[in-house]
Amino acid sequence: MIEMHGLTKAYRTADVETTALSNINLEVKAGEFIAIMGPSGCGKSTLLNVLGMLDSPDSGRYAFHGEDVAGYTEGQLAGIRKHNIGFIFQSFNLVDELTVAENVMLPLLYQKVPAAERDQRVQAVLERVGIAHRANHRPQQLSGGQQQRVAVARAVISNPKLILADEPTGNLDTTNGEEVLELLSQLNADGTTIIMVTHDQGHADHASRIIHMLDGRVLSENVVGIQQASEARHAQ
């Protein structure tokens, strides 16, 4: 699904240049669940932004489904994102003025999906994440765990091939965090590729592969066996 070769990214000010990513070589196969770990400032979120085409590399190759997108315009990247990638953020990023159903429907409006189909798909995905009974509530009327379920529903409403999750449990307590991770695991079991940034080893154990970063580089990788990942989840 994804191939990165020699990818670099730096941020510059008048006086300082900070290397965020240095010579990243990474392959992601369809259907994987990958956790990215490392200390604050190591480049995890920058890598996720580049993977999601929210930011562009300075050099190197980034191929998405065999298509080199490293030099694409923002309009071209937006078109690929719209049909292929769902995002889940730590801060939920819900629109307070909209209901739960309206928040989840937003990606379908951008894709100009007909109204009847929109309503049907919203109902189905809200039931899938266990929040359908809150469809007409607004975000501020929900708990943190419920808001993140809405964010998950919004991310998957377009049936994306890839979900990128940046600390999706960072603002949740242990119980709600585990529920969101189980949702992600279910989506992965259904065939969705997931790449998740996390600081928590227990959360990373839900993944099938863990990538450790340091100073903008991939320091190491380890594969978690399916049985091992399952045992780790049930032990928590």
PDB file of C-alpha atoms in Angstrom, residues 143-232:
ATOM      1  CA  SER A 143     -18.414  11.947  27.357  1.00  0.00           C
ATOM      2  CA  GLY A 144     -14.860  11.878  26.032  1.00  0.00           C
ATOM      3  CA  GLY A 145     -15.185   8.222  25.085  1.00  0.00           C
ATOM      4  CA  GLN A 146     -18.410   8.894  23.216  1.00  0.00           C
ATOM      5  CA  GLN A 147     -16.845  11.820  21.352  1.00  0.00           C
ATOM      6  CA  GLN A 148     -13.969   9.631  20.221  1.00  0.00           C
ATOM      7  CA  ARG A 149     -16.457   7.018  18.995  1.00  0.00           C
ATOM      8  CA  VAL A 150     -18.029   9.770  16.894  1.00  0.00           C
ATOM      9  CA  ALA A 151     -14.582  10.661  15.575  1.00  0.00           C
ATOM     10  CA  VAL A 152     -13.988   7.011  14.675  1.00  0.00           C
ATOM     11  CA  ALA A 153     -17.353   6.891  12.896  1.00  0.00           C
ATOM     12  CA  ARG A 154     -16.466  10.012  10.913  1.00  0.00           C
ATOM     13  CA  ALA A 155     -13.109   8.483   9.953  1.00  0.00           C
ATOM     14  CA  VAL A 156     -14.640   5.278   8.590  1.00  0.00           C
ATOM     15  CA  ILE A 157     -17.836   6.642   6.987  1.00  0.00           C
ATOM     16  CA  SER A 158     -16.128   6.843   3.577  1.00  0.00           C
ATOM     17  CA  ASN A 159     -14.817   3.264   3.823  1.00  0.00           C
ATOM     18  CA  PRO A 160     -11.172   4.412   3.665  1.00  0.00           C
ATOM     19  CA  LYS A 161      -8.383   1.980   2.878  1.00  0.00           C
ATOM     20  CA  LEU A 162      -6.203   3.573   5.573  1.00  0.00           C
ATOM     21  CA  ILE A 163      -6.905   5.070   9.003  1.00  0.00           C
ATOM     22  CA  LEU A 164      -4.297   7.287  10.661  1.00  0.00           C
ATOM     23  CA  ALA A 165      -4.748   7.727  14.415  1.00  0.00           C
ATOM     24  CA  ASP A 166      -2.653  10.265  16.353  1.00  0.00           C
ATOM     25  CA  GLU A 167      -2.778   9.398  20.078  1.00  0.00           C
ATOM     26  CA  PRO A 168      -6.475   8.449  19.743  1.00  0.00           C
ATOM     27  CA  THR A 169      -6.740   7.568  23.457  1.00  0.00           C
ATOM     28  CA  GLY A 170      -4.656  10.463  24.797  1.00  0.00           C
ATOM     29  CA  ASN A 171      -7.640  12.332  26.277  1.00  0.00           C
ATOM     30  CA  LEU A 172      -9.481   9.258  27.536  1.00  0.00           C
ATOM     31  CA  ASP A 173      -9.496   7.281  30.746  1.00  0.00           C
ATOM     32  CA  THR A 174      -8.347   3.661  30.733  1.00  0.00           C
ATOM     33  CA  THR A 175     -11.767   2.105  30.144  1.00  0.00           C
ATOM     34  CA  ASN A 176     -12.769   4.408  27.292  1.00  0.00           C
ATOM     35  CA  GLY A 177      -9.286   4.137  25.809  1.00  0.00           C
ATOM     36  CA  GLU A 178      -9.516   0.368  25.682  1.00  0.00           C
ATOM     37  CA  GLU A 179     -12.943   0.562  24.052  1.00  0.00           C
ATOM     38  CA  VAL A 180     -11.569   2.809  21.279  1.00  0.00           C
ATOM     39  CA  LEU A 181      -8.614   0.458  20.762  1.00  0.00           C
ATOM     40  CA  GLU A 182     -10.979  -2.480  20.470  1.00  0.00           C
ATOM     41  CA  LEU A 183     -12.926  -0.540  17.834  1.00  0.00           C
ATOM     42  CA  LEU A 184      -9.712   0.010  15.883  1.00  0.00           C
ATOM     43  CA  SER A 185      -8.851  -3.675  16.220  1.00  0.00           C
ATOM     44  CA  GLN A 186     -12.285  -4.622  14.869  1.00  0.00           C
ATOM     45  CA  LEU A 187     -11.854  -2.283  11.913  1.00  0.00           C
ATOM     46  CA  ASN A 188      -8.449  -3.816  11.234  1.00  0.00           C
ATOM     47  CA  ALA A 189      -9.923  -7.312  11.428  1.00  0.00           C
ATOM     48  CA  ASP A 190     -12.435  -6.205   8.782  1.00  0.00           C
ATOM     49  CA  GLY A 191      -9.538  -5.282   6.477  1.00  0.00           C
ATOM     50  CA  THR A 192      -8.785  -1.608   7.156  1.00  0.00           C
ATOM     51  CA  THR A 193      -5.104  -0.691   7.387  1.00  0.00           C
ATOM     52  CA  ILE A 194      -4.355   1.270  10.565  1.00  0.00           C
ATOM     53  CA  ILE A 195      -1.309   3.321  11.561  1.00  0.00           C
ATOM     54  CA  MET A 196      -1.433   4.656  15.107  1.00  0.00           C
ATOM     55  CA  VAL A 197       0.899   6.951  17.040  1.00  0.00           C
ATOM     56  CA  THR A 198       1.009   6.146  20.748  1.00  0.00           C
ATOM     57  CA  HIS A 199       3.191   6.572  23.841  1.00  0.00           C
ATOM     58  CA  ASP A 200       1.604   3.579  25.591  1.00  0.00           C
ATOM     59  CA  GLN A 201       3.199   0.143  25.179  1.00  0.00           C
ATOM     60  CA  GLY A 202      -0.037  -1.547  26.213  1.00  0.00           C
ATOM     61  CA  HIS A 203      -1.875   0.248  23.426  1.00  0.00           C
ATOM     62  CA  ALA A 204       0.892  -0.559  20.938  1.00  0.00           C
ATOM     63  CA  ASP A 205       0.435  -4.245  21.756  1.00  0.00           C
ATOM     64  CA  HIS A 206      -2.868  -4.119  19.855  1.00  0.00           C
ATOM     65  CA  ALA A 207      -0.834  -3.668  16.670  1.00  0.00           C
ATOM     66  CA  SER A 208       0.776  -6.348  14.524  1.00  0.00           C
ATOM     67  CA  ARG A 209       3.967  -4.301  14.046  1.00  0.00           C
ATOM     68  CA  ILE A 210       5.591  -1.684  16.248  1.00  0.00           C
ATOM     69  CA  ILE A 211       7.943   0.971  14.847  1.00  0.00           C
ATOM     70  CA  HIS A 212      10.226   2.787  17.282  1.00  0.00           C
ATOM     71  CA  MET A 213      11.476   6.252  16.310  1.00  0.00           C
ATOM     72  CA  LEU A 214      14.237   8.470  17.698  1.00  0.00           C
ATOM     73  CA  ASP A 215      15.553  11.805  16.413  1.00  0.00           C
ATOM     74  CA  GLY A 216      13.573  11.623  13.170  1.00  0.00           C
ATOM     75  CA  ARG A 217      14.749   8.125  12.276  1.00  0.00           C
ATOM     76  CA  VAL A 218      13.268   4.647  12.436  1.00  0.00           C
ATOM     77  CA  LEU A 219      15.289   3.125  15.259  1.00  0.00           C
ATOM     78  CA  SER A 220      13.835  -0.381  15.193  1.00  0.00           C
ATOM     79  CA  GLU A 221      10.828  -2.466  14.243  1.00  0.00           C
ATOM     80  CA  ASN A 222       9.329  -5.548  15.801  1.00  0.00           C
ATOM     81  CA  VAL A 223       6.515  -7.739  14.591  1.00  0.00           C
ATOM     82  CA  VAL A 224       3.890  -8.811  17.101  1.00  0.00           C
ATOM     83  CA  GLY A 225       2.470 -12.239  16.333  1.00  0.00           C
ATOM     84  CA  ILE A 226      -1.305 -12.473  15.967  1.00  0.00           C
ATOM     85  CA  GLN A 227      -1.572 -14.781  18.962  1.00  0.00           C
ATOM     86  CA  GLN A 228       0.749 -12.572  21.029  1.00  0.00           C
ATOM     87  CA  ALA A 229      -1.250  -9.433  20.186  1.00  0.00           C
ATOM     88  CA  SER A 230      -4.510 -11.179  21.091  1.00  0.00           C
ATOM     89  CA  GLU A 231      -3.127 -12.379  24.415  1.00  0.00           C
ATOM     90  CA  ALA A 232      -1.788  -8.895  25.204  1.00  0.00           C
TER      91      ALA A 232
END
